[in-house]
PDB file of C-alpha atoms in Angstrom:
ATOM      1  CA  UNK A   1       0.000   0.000   0.000  1.00 82.00           C
ATOM      2  CA  UNK A   2       1.136   3.535  -0.773  1.00 94.00           C
ATOM      3  CA  UNK A   3       1.842   5.526   2.391  1.00 96.00           C
ATOM      4  CA  UNK A   4       2.554   8.826   0.668  1.00 97.00           C
ATOM      5  CA  UNK A   5       1.639  10.162  -2.758  1.00 97.00           C
ATOM      6  CA  UNK A   6       2.764  13.522  -4.146  1.00 97.00           C
ATOM      7  CA  UNK A   7       1.504  14.546  -7.573  1.00 97.00           C
ATOM      8  CA  UNK A   8       2.413  17.614  -9.663  1.00 97.00           C
ATOM      9  CA  UNK A   9       3.280  19.769  -6.658  1.00 97.00           C
ATOM     10  CA  UNK A  10       4.011  23.455  -7.286  1.00 97.00           C
ATOM     11  CA  UNK A  11       4.989  26.225  -4.863  1.00 96.00           C
ATOM     12  CA  UNK A  12       6.213  29.766  -5.490  1.00 95.00           C
ATOM     13  CA  UNK A  13       7.477  32.472  -3.141  1.00 94.00           C
ATOM     14  CA  UNK A  14       7.034  35.736  -5.014  1.00 93.00           C
ATOM     15  CA  UNK A  15       9.023  35.405  -8.222  1.00 91.00           C
ATOM     16  CA  UNK A  16      10.936  32.337  -7.061  1.00 93.00           C
ATOM     17  CA  UNK A  17       9.730  28.830  -7.860  1.00 94.00           C
ATOM     18  CA  UNK A  18      10.572  26.503  -4.961  1.00 95.00           C
ATOM     19  CA  UNK A  19       8.687  23.395  -6.129  1.00 96.00           C
ATOM     20  CA  UNK A  20       8.183  22.807  -9.835  1.00 95.00           C
ATOM     21  CA  UNK A  21       5.952  19.802 -10.659  1.00 96.00           C
ATOM     22  CA  UNK A  22       7.319  17.399  -8.034  1.00 97.00           C
ATOM     23  CA  UNK A  23       5.834  13.895  -8.043  1.00 97.00           C
ATOM     24  CA  UNK A  24       6.783  10.705  -6.182  1.00 98.00           C
ATOM     25  CA  UNK A  25       5.267   7.916  -4.097  1.00 98.00           C
ATOM     26  CA  UNK A  26       6.477   6.249  -0.901  1.00 98.00           C
ATOM     27  CA  UNK A  27       5.411   2.724  -0.022  1.00 97.00           C
ATOM     28  CA  UNK A  28       4.420   1.616   3.484  1.00 96.00           C
ATOM     29  CA  UNK A  29       7.380   0.549   5.598  1.00 95.00           C
ATOM     30  CA  UNK A  30       9.883   2.204   3.272  1.00 97.00           C
ATOM     31  CA  UNK A  31      12.675   4.601   4.193  1.00 97.00           C
ATOM     32  CA  UNK A  32      12.526   7.147   1.387  1.00 98.00           C
ATOM     33  CA  UNK A  33      15.448   9.547   1.163  1.00 97.00           C
ATOM     34  CA  UNK A  34      15.347  13.028  -0.352  1.00 97.00           C
ATOM     35  CA  UNK A  35      18.630  14.655  -1.332  1.00 97.00           C
ATOM     36  CA  UNK A  36      19.523  17.743  -3.323  1.00 95.00           C
ATOM     37  CA  UNK A  37      21.422  21.039  -3.192  1.00 93.00           C
ATOM     38  CA  UNK A  38      20.539  23.730  -0.684  1.00 89.00           C
ATOM     39  CA  UNK A  39      17.519  25.660  -1.946  1.00 89.00           C
ATOM     40  CA  UNK A  40      16.385  22.810  -4.214  1.00 92.00           C
ATOM     41  CA  UNK A  41      12.915  22.679  -2.628  1.00 93.00           C
ATOM     42  CA  UNK A  42      13.346  19.697  -0.311  1.00 94.00           C
ATOM     43  CA  UNK A  43      12.122  21.385   2.868  1.00 91.00           C
ATOM     44  CA  UNK A  44       9.259  23.145   1.094  1.00 93.00           C
ATOM     45  CA  UNK A  45       8.162  19.755  -0.230  1.00 95.00           C
ATOM     46  CA  UNK A  46       8.157  17.958   3.121  1.00 94.00           C
ATOM     47  CA  UNK A  47       6.556  20.921   4.916  1.00 93.00           C
ATOM     48  CA  UNK A  48       3.767  20.816   2.331  1.00 94.00           C
ATOM     49  CA  UNK A  49       3.363  17.092   3.027  1.00 95.00           C
ATOM     50  CA  UNK A  50       3.120  17.855   6.742  1.00 92.00           C
ATOM     51  CA  UNK A  51       0.461  20.516   6.138  1.00 91.00           C
ATOM     52  CA  UNK A  52       2.766  23.303   7.329  1.00 90.00           C
ATOM     53  CA  UNK A  53       2.803  24.995   3.919  1.00 92.00           C
ATOM     54  CA  UNK A  54       0.045  25.292   1.339  1.00 93.00           C
ATOM     55  CA  UNK A  55       1.173  24.387  -2.182  1.00 95.00           C
ATOM     56  CA  UNK A  56      -0.082  26.479  -5.089  1.00 96.00           C
ATOM     57  CA  UNK A  57      -1.235  23.363  -6.924  1.00 96.00           C
ATOM     58  CA  UNK A  58      -0.886  19.605  -6.948  1.00 96.00           C
ATOM     59  CA  UNK A  59      -2.144  16.843  -4.677  1.00 97.00           C
ATOM     60  CA  UNK A  60      -0.744  15.199  -1.545  1.00 97.00           C
ATOM     61  CA  UNK A  61      -2.084  12.117   0.179  1.00 97.00           C
ATOM     62  CA  UNK A  62      -0.719  10.790   3.455  1.00 97.00           C
ATOM     63  CA  UNK A  63      -2.190   7.324   4.057  1.00 96.00           C
ATOM     64  CA  UNK A  64      -4.988   8.415   1.734  1.00 95.00           C
ATOM     65  CA  UNK A  65      -5.622  11.652   3.653  1.00 95.00           C
ATOM     66  CA  UNK A  66      -5.263  15.235   2.428  1.00 94.00           C
ATOM     67  CA  UNK A  67      -3.055  17.220   4.858  1.00 93.00           C
ATOM     68  CA  UNK A  68      -4.715  20.475   3.776  1.00 89.00           C
ATOM     69  CA  UNK A  69      -8.332  19.462   4.448  1.00 91.00           C
ATOM     70  CA  UNK A  70      -7.871  16.584   6.907  1.00 92.00           C
ATOM     71  CA  UNK A  71      -5.154  18.115   9.018  1.00 90.00           C
ATOM     72  CA  UNK A  72      -6.144  16.645  12.386  1.00 89.00           C
ATOM     73  CA  UNK A  73      -6.352  13.081  11.001  1.00 92.00           C
ATOM     74  CA  UNK A  74      -2.972  13.464   9.300  1.00 92.00           C
ATOM     75  CA  UNK A  75      -1.299  14.859  12.418  1.00 89.00           C
ATOM     76  CA  UNK A  76      -2.490  11.844  14.408  1.00 90.00           C
ATOM     77  CA  UNK A  77      -0.619   9.573  11.998  1.00 93.00           C
ATOM     78  CA  UNK A  78       2.350  11.739  11.012  1.00 95.00           C
ATOM     79  CA  UNK A  79       5.440  12.636  13.044  1.00 93.00           C
ATOM     80  CA  UNK A  80       7.643  15.530  11.934  1.00 92.00           C
ATOM     81  CA  UNK A  81      11.172  16.564  12.891  1.00 89.00           C
ATOM     82  CA  UNK A  82      11.936  19.854  11.168  1.00 82.00           C
ATOM     83  CA  UNK A  83      15.297  21.264  10.145  1.00 74.00           C
ATOM     84  CA  UNK A  84      14.575  24.328  12.280  1.00 71.00           C
ATOM     85  CA  UNK A  85      12.732  23.696  15.557  1.00 74.00           C
ATOM     86  CA  UNK A  86      12.903  25.015  19.104  1.00 80.00           C
ATOM     87  CA  UNK A  87      11.179  24.880  22.477  1.00 91.00           C
ATOM     88  CA  UNK A  88      10.704  27.383  25.304  1.00 93.00           C
ATOM     89  CA  UNK A  89      14.004  27.870  27.147  1.00 94.00           C
ATOM     90  CA  UNK A  90      12.590  26.860  30.531  1.00 96.00           C
ATOM     91  CA  UNK A  91      10.895  23.605  29.473  1.00 96.00           C
ATOM     92  CA  UNK A  92      12.635  20.379  30.476  1.00 96.00           C
ATOM     93  CA  UNK A  93      13.175  17.357  28.255  1.00 95.00           C
ATOM     94  CA  UNK A  94      10.581  15.354  30.193  1.00 94.00           C
ATOM     95  CA  UNK A  95       8.049  18.203  30.100  1.00 95.00           C
ATOM     96  CA  UNK A  96       8.459  18.635  26.338  1.00 94.00           C
ATOM     97  CA  UNK A  97       7.858  14.955  25.680  1.00 94.00           C
ATOM     98  CA  UNK A  98       4.950  14.842  28.116  1.00 94.00           C
ATOM     99  CA  UNK A  99       3.378  17.751  26.241  1.00 93.00           C
ATOM    100  CA  UNK A 100       3.870  16.116  22.834  1.00 92.00           C
ATOM    101  CA  UNK A 101       2.601  12.783  24.158  1.00 92.00           C
ATOM    102  CA  UNK A 102      -0.647  14.469  25.167  1.00 91.00           C
ATOM    103  CA  UNK A 103      -1.383  15.256  21.507  1.00 89.00           C
ATOM    104  CA  UNK A 104      -1.794  11.585  20.616  1.00 89.00           C
ATOM    105  CA  UNK A 105      -4.190   8.817  21.561  1.00 86.00           C
ATOM    106  CA  UNK A 106      -1.563   6.079  21.740  1.00 87.00           C
ATOM    107  CA  UNK A 107       1.834   7.649  22.407  1.00 91.00           C
ATOM    108  CA  UNK A 108       5.088   5.740  22.725  1.00 89.00           C
ATOM    109  CA  UNK A 109       6.820   5.160  26.050  1.00 90.00           C
ATOM    110  CA  UNK A 110       8.614   8.492  26.273  1.00 88.00           C
ATOM    111  CA  UNK A 111      11.050   7.287  28.940  1.00 88.00           C
ATOM    112  CA  UNK A 112      12.212   4.440  26.720  1.00 88.00           C
ATOM    113  CA  UNK A 113      12.492   6.813  23.767  1.00 88.00           C
ATOM    114  CA  UNK A 114      14.583   9.272  25.786  1.00 90.00           C
ATOM    115  CA  UNK A 115      16.931   6.487  26.854  1.00 89.00           C
ATOM    116  CA  UNK A 116      17.345   5.250  23.284  1.00 82.00           C
ATOM    117  CA  UNK A 117      18.274   8.730  22.123  1.00 82.00           C
ATOM    118  CA  UNK A 118      20.862   9.174  24.864  1.00 84.00           C
ATOM    119  CA  UNK A 119      18.911  11.789  26.818  1.00 90.00           C
ATOM    120  CA  UNK A 120      18.182   9.671  29.883  1.00 91.00           C
ATOM    121  CA  UNK A 121      20.362  11.777  32.161  1.00 94.00           C
ATOM    122  CA  UNK A 122      18.877  15.004  30.729  1.00 94.00           C
ATOM    123  CA  UNK A 123      15.223  14.375  31.594  1.00 94.00           C
ATOM    124  CA  UNK A 124      15.089  17.282  34.044  1.00 95.00           C
ATOM    125  CA  UNK A 125      17.428  19.581  32.099  1.00 96.00           C
ATOM    126  CA  UNK A 126      15.946  22.772  30.696  1.00 96.00           C
ATOM    127  CA  UNK A 127      15.999  23.227  26.938  1.00 95.00           C
ATOM    128  CA  UNK A 128      18.298  26.268  27.084  1.00 95.00           C
ATOM    129  CA  UNK A 129      20.952  24.188  28.879  1.00 95.00           C
ATOM    130  CA  UNK A 130      21.043  21.443  26.242  1.00 92.00           C
ATOM    131  CA  UNK A 131      23.831  21.245  23.685  1.00 86.00           C
ATOM    132  CA  UNK A 132      23.014  21.562  19.980  1.00 80.00           C
ATOM    133  CA  UNK A 133      23.165  17.806  19.523  1.00 79.00           C
ATOM    134  CA  UNK A 134      20.939  17.186  22.542  1.00 86.00           C
ATOM    135  CA  UNK A 135      18.366  19.653  21.207  1.00 88.00           C
ATOM    136  CA  UNK A 136      18.398  17.746  17.917  1.00 83.00           C
ATOM    137  CA  UNK A 137      17.784  14.452  19.717  1.00 85.00           C
ATOM    138  CA  UNK A 138      14.858  15.981  21.600  1.00 91.00           C
ATOM    139  CA  UNK A 139      13.376  17.104  18.286  1.00 89.00           C
ATOM    140  CA  UNK A 140      13.664  13.561  16.943  1.00 87.00           C
ATOM    141  CA  UNK A 141      12.068  12.168  20.121  1.00 90.00           C
ATOM    142  CA  UNK A 142       9.097  14.530  19.745  1.00 92.00           C
ATOM    143  CA  UNK A 143       8.639  13.375  16.140  1.00 92.00           C
ATOM    144  CA  UNK A 144       8.473   9.741  17.248  1.00 91.00           C
ATOM    145  CA  UNK A 145       6.646  10.004  20.565  1.00 93.00           C
ATOM    146  CA  UNK A 146       3.214   9.821  18.915  1.00 92.00           C
ATOM    147  CA  UNK A 147       3.890   6.356  17.479  1.00 91.00           C
ATOM    148  CA  UNK A 148       3.384   7.735  13.962  1.00 93.00           C
ATOM    149  CA  UNK A 149       2.679   5.579  10.927  1.00 95.00           C
ATOM    150  CA  UNK A 150       4.711   8.004   8.819  1.00 96.00           C
ATOM    151  CA  UNK A 151       7.641  10.110  10.078  1.00 95.00           C
ATOM    152  CA  UNK A 152       9.322  13.012   8.275  1.00 96.00           C
ATOM    153  CA  UNK A 153      12.877  13.617   9.440  1.00 94.00           C
ATOM    154  CA  UNK A 154      14.512  16.748   7.993  1.00 92.00           C
ATOM    155  CA  UNK A 155      18.290  16.802   8.599  1.00 88.00           C
ATOM    156  CA  UNK A 156      18.067  13.919  11.044  1.00 83.00           C
ATOM    157  CA  UNK A 157      21.597  13.993  12.460  1.00 86.00           C
ATOM    158  CA  UNK A 158      22.750  17.576  12.012  1.00 81.00           C
ATOM    159  CA  UNK A 159      24.774  18.592  15.060  1.00 75.00           C
ATOM    160  CA  UNK A 160      25.376  15.039  16.278  1.00 80.00           C
ATOM    161  CA  UNK A 161      28.851  13.586  16.729  1.00 83.00           C
ATOM    162  CA  UNK A 162      29.802  10.493  14.652  1.00 87.00           C
ATOM    163  CA  UNK A 163      28.930   8.027  17.403  1.00 84.00           C
ATOM    164  CA  UNK A 164      25.570   9.682  18.074  1.00 81.00           C
ATOM    165  CA  UNK A 165      24.834   9.696  14.336  1.00 86.00           C
ATOM    166  CA  UNK A 166      25.330   5.944  14.099  1.00 87.00           C
ATOM    167  CA  UNK A 167      23.248   5.337  17.202  1.00 83.00           C
ATOM    168  CA  UNK A 168      20.466   7.455  15.683  1.00 84.00           C
ATOM    169  CA  UNK A 169      20.683   5.486  12.434  1.00 90.00           C
ATOM    170  CA  UNK A 170      20.212   2.271  14.397  1.00 88.00           C
ATOM    171  CA  UNK A 171      17.206   3.785  16.168  1.00 83.00           C
ATOM    172  CA  UNK A 172      15.615   4.753  12.847  1.00 88.00           C
ATOM    173  CA  UNK A 173      16.182   1.255  11.482  1.00 91.00           C
ATOM    174  CA  UNK A 174      14.468  -0.197  14.556  1.00 86.00           C
ATOM    175  CA  UNK A 175      11.576   2.255  14.104  1.00 87.00           C
ATOM    176  CA  UNK A 176      11.194   1.097  10.489  1.00 91.00           C
ATOM    177  CA  UNK A 177      11.190  -2.535  11.635  1.00 91.00           C
ATOM    178  CA  UNK A 178       8.013  -1.685  13.571  1.00 86.00           C
ATOM    179  CA  UNK A 179       6.341  -0.717  10.290  1.00 91.00           C
ATOM    180  CA  UNK A 180       6.837   3.050  10.357  1.00 93.00           C
ATOM    181  CA  UNK A 181       7.300   4.682   6.959  1.00 97.00           C
ATOM    182  CA  UNK A 182      10.100   7.265   7.041  1.00 97.00           C
ATOM    183  CA  UNK A 183      10.814  10.207   4.752  1.00 97.00           C
ATOM    184  CA  UNK A 184      14.416  11.267   5.332  1.00 96.00           C
ATOM    185  CA  UNK A 185      15.779  14.599   4.089  1.00 95.00           C
ATOM    186  CA  UNK A 186      19.552  14.777   4.419  1.00 94.00           C
ATOM    187  CA  UNK A 187      22.730  16.403   3.139  1.00 92.00           C
ATOM    188  CA  UNK A 188      24.819  13.434   4.297  1.00 94.00           C
ATOM    189  CA  UNK A 189      25.348  10.989   1.429  1.00 95.00           C
ATOM    190  CA  UNK A 190      26.540   8.213   3.743  1.00 94.00           C
ATOM    191  CA  UNK A 191      23.338   8.614   5.768  1.00 95.00           C
ATOM    192  CA  UNK A 192      21.130   8.504   2.668  1.00 96.00           C
ATOM    193  CA  UNK A 193      22.926   5.444   1.309  1.00 95.00           C
ATOM    194  CA  UNK A 194      22.928   3.600   4.655  1.00 95.00           C
ATOM    195  CA  UNK A 195      19.264   4.147   5.524  1.00 96.00           C
ATOM    196  CA  UNK A 196      17.264   4.663   2.329  1.00 97.00           C
ATOM    197  CA  UNK A 197      15.480   1.975   0.337  1.00 97.00           C
ATOM    198  CA  UNK A 198      14.945   4.518  -2.435  1.00 98.00           C
ATOM    199  CA  UNK A 199      16.092   8.105  -2.917  1.00 98.00           C
ATOM    200  CA  UNK A 200      14.617  11.074  -4.765  1.00 98.00           C
ATOM    201  CA  UNK A 201      17.156  13.578  -6.071  1.00 97.00           C
ATOM    202  CA  UNK A 202      15.610  17.061  -6.195  1.00 96.00           C
ATOM    203  CA  UNK A 203      17.311  19.877  -8.090  1.00 95.00           C
ATOM    204  CA  UNK A 204      15.868  23.234  -9.050  1.00 93.00           C
ATOM    205  CA  UNK A 205      12.503  22.333  -7.563  1.00 94.00           C
ATOM    206  CA  UNK A 206      12.165  19.245  -9.762  1.00 96.00           C
ATOM    207  CA  UNK A 207      12.690  15.526  -9.231  1.00 97.00           C
ATOM    208  CA  UNK A 208      15.814  14.675 -11.209  1.00 96.00           C
ATOM    209  CA  UNK A 209      15.757  10.943 -10.403  1.00 96.00           C
ATOM    210  CA  UNK A 210      14.183   8.348  -8.116  1.00 97.00           C
ATOM    211  CA  UNK A 211      15.904   5.014  -7.575  1.00 97.00           C
ATOM    212  CA  UNK A 212      17.615   2.794  -5.045  1.00 96.00           C
ATOM    213  CA  UNK A 213      21.026   4.038  -3.888  1.00 94.00           C
ATOM    214  CA  UNK A 214      22.662   1.326  -5.998  1.00 90.00           C
ATOM    215  CA  UNK A 215      20.483   2.227  -8.966  1.00 91.00           C
ATOM    216  CA  UNK A 216      21.370   5.923  -8.766  1.00 93.00           C
ATOM    217  CA  UNK A 217      25.073   5.099  -8.601  1.00 88.00           C
ATOM    218  CA  UNK A 218      24.823   2.724 -11.573  1.00 81.00           C
ATOM    219  CA  UNK A 219      23.043   5.373 -13.650  1.00 84.00           C
ATOM    220  CA  UNK A 220      25.960   7.804 -13.302  1.00 79.00           C
ATOM    221  CA  UNK A 221      28.202   5.540 -15.410  1.00 67.00           C
ATOM    222  CA  UNK A 222      31.141   7.056 -13.565  1.00 69.00           C
ATOM    223  CA  UNK A 223      34.556   5.597 -14.296  1.00 72.00           C
ATOM    224  CA  UNK A 224      36.283   3.180 -11.950  1.00 85.00           C
ATOM    225  CA  UNK A 225      39.870   3.534 -10.850  1.00 90.00           C
ATOM    226  CA  UNK A 226      42.299   0.822  -9.777  1.00 94.00           C
ATOM    227  CA  UNK A 227      45.280   2.028  -7.737  1.00 94.00           C
ATOM    228  CA  UNK A 228      48.337   0.015  -6.767  1.00 96.00           C
ATOM    229  CA  UNK A 229      52.103   0.098  -6.251  1.00 95.00           C
ATOM    230  CA  UNK A 230      54.759  -2.155  -7.771  1.00 94.00           C
ATOM    231  CA  UNK A 231      58.343  -2.942  -6.806  1.00 90.00           C
ATOM    232  CA  UNK A 232      59.677  -3.146 -10.359  1.00 89.00           C
ATOM    233  CA  UNK A 233      58.743  -1.010 -13.377  1.00 89.00           C
ATOM    234  CA  UNK A 234      56.766  -2.280 -16.350  1.00 93.00           C
ATOM    235  CA  UNK A 235      55.692  -0.847 -19.681  1.00 93.00           C
ATOM    236  CA  UNK A 236      52.571   1.321 -19.585  1.00 93.00           C
ATOM    237  CA  UNK A 237      51.290  -0.358 -22.734  1.00 94.00           C
ATOM    238  CA  UNK A 238      50.704  -3.549 -20.712  1.00 95.00           C
ATOM    239  CA  UNK A 239      47.562  -1.922 -19.290  1.00 96.00           C
ATOM    240  CA  UNK A 240      46.866   0.916 -21.727  1.00 95.00           C
ATOM    241  CA  UNK A 241      45.978  -1.567 -24.470  1.00 93.00           C
ATOM    242  CA  UNK A 242      43.256  -3.312 -22.473  1.00 95.00           C
ATOM    243  CA  UNK A 243      39.724  -2.660 -23.805  1.00 94.00           C
ATOM    244  CA  UNK A 244      38.412  -1.782 -20.312  1.00 91.00           C
ATOM    245  CA  UNK A 245      41.116   0.862 -19.738  1.00 94.00           C
ATOM    246  CA  UNK A 246      40.705   4.509 -20.735  1.00 93.00           C
ATOM    247  CA  UNK A 247      43.761   5.984 -19.001  1.00 93.00           C
ATOM    248  CA  UNK A 248      46.935   4.931 -17.177  1.00 95.00           C
ATOM    249  CA  UNK A 249      49.072   7.292 -15.108  1.00 94.00           C
ATOM    250  CA  UNK A 250      51.470   7.336 -12.198  1.00 92.00           C
ATOM    251  CA  UNK A 251      50.518   9.666  -9.338  1.00 88.00           C
ATOM    252  CA  UNK A 252      52.530  10.022  -6.128  1.00 85.00           C
ATOM    253  CA  UNK A 253      54.275   6.696  -6.673  1.00 89.00           C
ATOM    254  CA  UNK A 254      51.085   4.741  -7.405  1.00 93.00           C
ATOM    255  CA  UNK A 255      49.760   3.450 -10.691  1.00 95.00           C
ATOM    256  CA  UNK A 256      46.249   4.757 -11.373  1.00 94.00           C
ATOM    257  CA  UNK A 257      44.266   2.892 -14.015  1.00 95.00           C
ATOM    258  CA  UNK A 258      40.931   4.398 -15.080  1.00 91.00           C
ATOM    259  CA  UNK A 259      38.275   2.503 -16.973  1.00 89.00           C
ATOM    260  CA  UNK A 260      34.950   0.701 -16.857  1.00 82.00           C
ATOM    261  CA  UNK A 261      33.341  -2.728 -16.989  1.00 80.00           C
ATOM    262  CA  UNK A 262      35.388  -5.576 -15.520  1.00 87.00           C
ATOM    263  CA  UNK A 263      38.327  -3.246 -14.961  1.00 90.00           C
ATOM    264  CA  UNK A 264      39.741  -4.901 -11.843  1.00 92.00           C
ATOM    265  CA  UNK A 265      39.803  -8.441 -13.207  1.00 92.00           C
ATOM    266  CA  UNK A 266      41.244  -7.250 -16.504  1.00 94.00           C
ATOM    267  CA  UNK A 267      44.065  -5.298 -14.826  1.00 95.00           C
ATOM    268  CA  UNK A 268      44.799  -8.073 -12.338  1.00 94.00           C
ATOM    269  CA  UNK A 269      44.949 -10.655 -15.142  1.00 95.00           C
ATOM    270  CA  UNK A 270      47.347  -8.568 -17.238  1.00 95.00           C
ATOM    271  CA  UNK A 271      49.650  -7.988 -14.273  1.00 95.00           C
ATOM    272  CA  UNK A 272      49.633 -11.678 -13.336  1.00 94.00           C
ATOM    273  CA  UNK A 273      50.513 -12.741 -16.895  1.00 94.00           C
ATOM    274  CA  UNK A 274      53.438 -10.307 -16.822  1.00 94.00           C
ATOM    275  CA  UNK A 275      54.500 -11.602 -13.383  1.00 94.00           C
ATOM    276  CA  UNK A 276      54.006  -8.129 -11.841  1.00 94.00           C
ATOM    277  CA  UNK A 277      52.945  -8.093  -8.182  1.00 94.00           C
ATOM    278  CA  UNK A 278      50.502  -5.301  -7.286  1.00 94.00           C
ATOM    279  CA  UNK A 279      50.753  -4.004  -3.708  1.00 93.00           C
ATOM    280  CA  UNK A 280      48.337  -1.809  -1.743  1.00 92.00           C
ATOM    281  CA  UNK A 281      45.738  -2.419  -4.433  1.00 92.00           C
ATOM    282  CA  UNK A 282      42.391  -0.704  -4.082  1.00 91.00           C
ATOM    283  CA  UNK A 283      39.406   0.071  -6.289  1.00 89.00           C
ATOM    284  CA  UNK A 284      37.687   3.455  -6.293  1.00 85.00           C
ATOM    285  CA  UNK A 285      34.173   3.093  -7.690  1.00 79.00           C
ATOM    286  CA  UNK A 286      31.316   5.495  -8.210  1.00 82.00           C
ATOM    287  CA  UNK A 287      29.521   6.572  -5.039  1.00 87.00           C
ATOM    288  CA  UNK A 288      26.307   8.348  -4.122  1.00 92.00           C
ATOM    289  CA  UNK A 289      28.357  11.559  -4.100  1.00 91.00           C
ATOM    290  CA  UNK A 290      29.096  10.949  -7.790  1.00 88.00           C
ATOM    291  CA  UNK A 291      25.395  10.336  -8.449  1.00 91.00           C
ATOM    292  CA  UNK A 292      24.528  13.578  -6.640  1.00 93.00           C
ATOM    293  CA  UNK A 293      26.922  15.520  -8.876  1.00 91.00           C
ATOM    294  CA  UNK A 294      25.668  13.764 -12.009  1.00 89.00           C
ATOM    295  CA  UNK A 295      22.005  14.570 -11.354  1.00 92.00           C
ATOM    296  CA  UNK A 296      22.340  18.040  -9.791  1.00 92.00           C
ATOM    297  CA  UNK A 297      25.532  19.453 -11.276  1.00 87.00           C
ATOM    298  CA  UNK A 298      26.745  20.343  -7.782  1.00 85.00           C
ATOM    299  CA  UNK A 299      28.861  18.678  -5.136  1.00 79.00           C
ATOM    300  CA  UNK A 300      27.104  17.555  -1.936  1.00 82.00           C
ATOM    301  CA  UNK A 301      27.212  20.151   0.835  1.00 71.00           C
ATOM    302  CA  UNK A 302      27.886  19.416   4.478  1.00 55.00           C
ATOM    303  CA  UNK A 303      24.749  19.821   6.560  1.00 43.00           C
ATOM    304  CA  UNK A 304      24.702  23.213   8.266  1.00 44.00           C
ATOM    305  CA  UNK A 305      22.429  23.591  11.304  1.00 38.00           C
ATOM    306  CA  UNK A 306      22.164  27.324  10.674  1.00 39.00           C
ATOM    307  CA  UNK A 307      21.146  27.022   7.054  1.00 43.00           C
ATOM    308  CA  UNK A 308      17.566  27.684   5.991  1.00 42.00           C
ATOM    309  CA  UNK A 309      15.947  26.473   2.810  1.00 47.00           C
ATOM    310  CA  UNK A 310      12.831  27.402   0.936  1.00 48.00           C
TER     311      UNK A 310
END
C-alpha cells in the first residue's frame, strides 16, 4: 500500500519557484530519502506534506488523507522533525515529551524513547541548557513520541557527533522494523545510502531521479579507478591496451588505471601474466556523491544547522 503520494506539486514564493511539478510515491514501511542542493525545494516539499505549507497546486495524500483538508487526522498519523525547531528555554526534556505525548491517543513510552536517544540523564534539564546535539535528539524524540505511521525527518543527524549519528541510524532502522514509513531529508550521502530503500534527487525544484542508492550510482556511469604500487617497473602499454582501460598514469608513486566494466579483473589478469605483483591495491568506484553531482551538477554540501531552505 502507498503511504505517501505527491503529484504535480508546485509552490512559489514571489518570483521564485521553490517546487516545480514534483511527483513521487512512498510505499508503506519504506525509508525514502530526499537529497539535493541547498535551496532545491526539499524542505518546502516535506513541509507541504506535513500541512505546514500550502502548495499552489498539486495533490498530496498521506495514508490516503489530504493534509490540507484533513489536518487533524494526518497529524495523528504523522510525526515531523523539522530542520529548524525550538522549544521554550525553561521547558525540560521530560516536560516537552509529556506535552507532545498528550497530543496523541496512543503515544510511545517516552522514557524508553529518551533512553534510546541518549537523553536519559537530561530528563530534568531545561531546553536552554542542552547542547546543539541534545536539542536535535529531543526534536527527533518529539517526532516519534506519537507512534506515527509516517515520520518526516529533515536533517536527522545535524549537530550530532559520529557516534551519536550511528546510534540514531540504528534507532531509525528499529523504528522502520516496527512498520513506520520514514521520509528522510539529508545532506549526508553516507546517511542517505545507509538508511534509504529509495532516494529522490531534487534539483531546481524538480525531481531529477528516483531510484535505489545502488540504482542511482549505476546510472551515473562514472569511471572506476584501480590504484596500486609495484616494486619493479613495467611498460605502460601492458595496461593501456586493455579494452576496459581509458587511461593509465602514475601519481605520487602509485599506478592509477581508469576505466569501466570488468576493470579490476582485466588489470589483475594482465599484471599476473606479466609476473608483476601489485601491492596496496584498491578500487575506487562510483559513489552516491558521484550520483549527486551527475544529477544536480553540484557537489554535496555538508549539513549546516544554521542554514535555511525554501
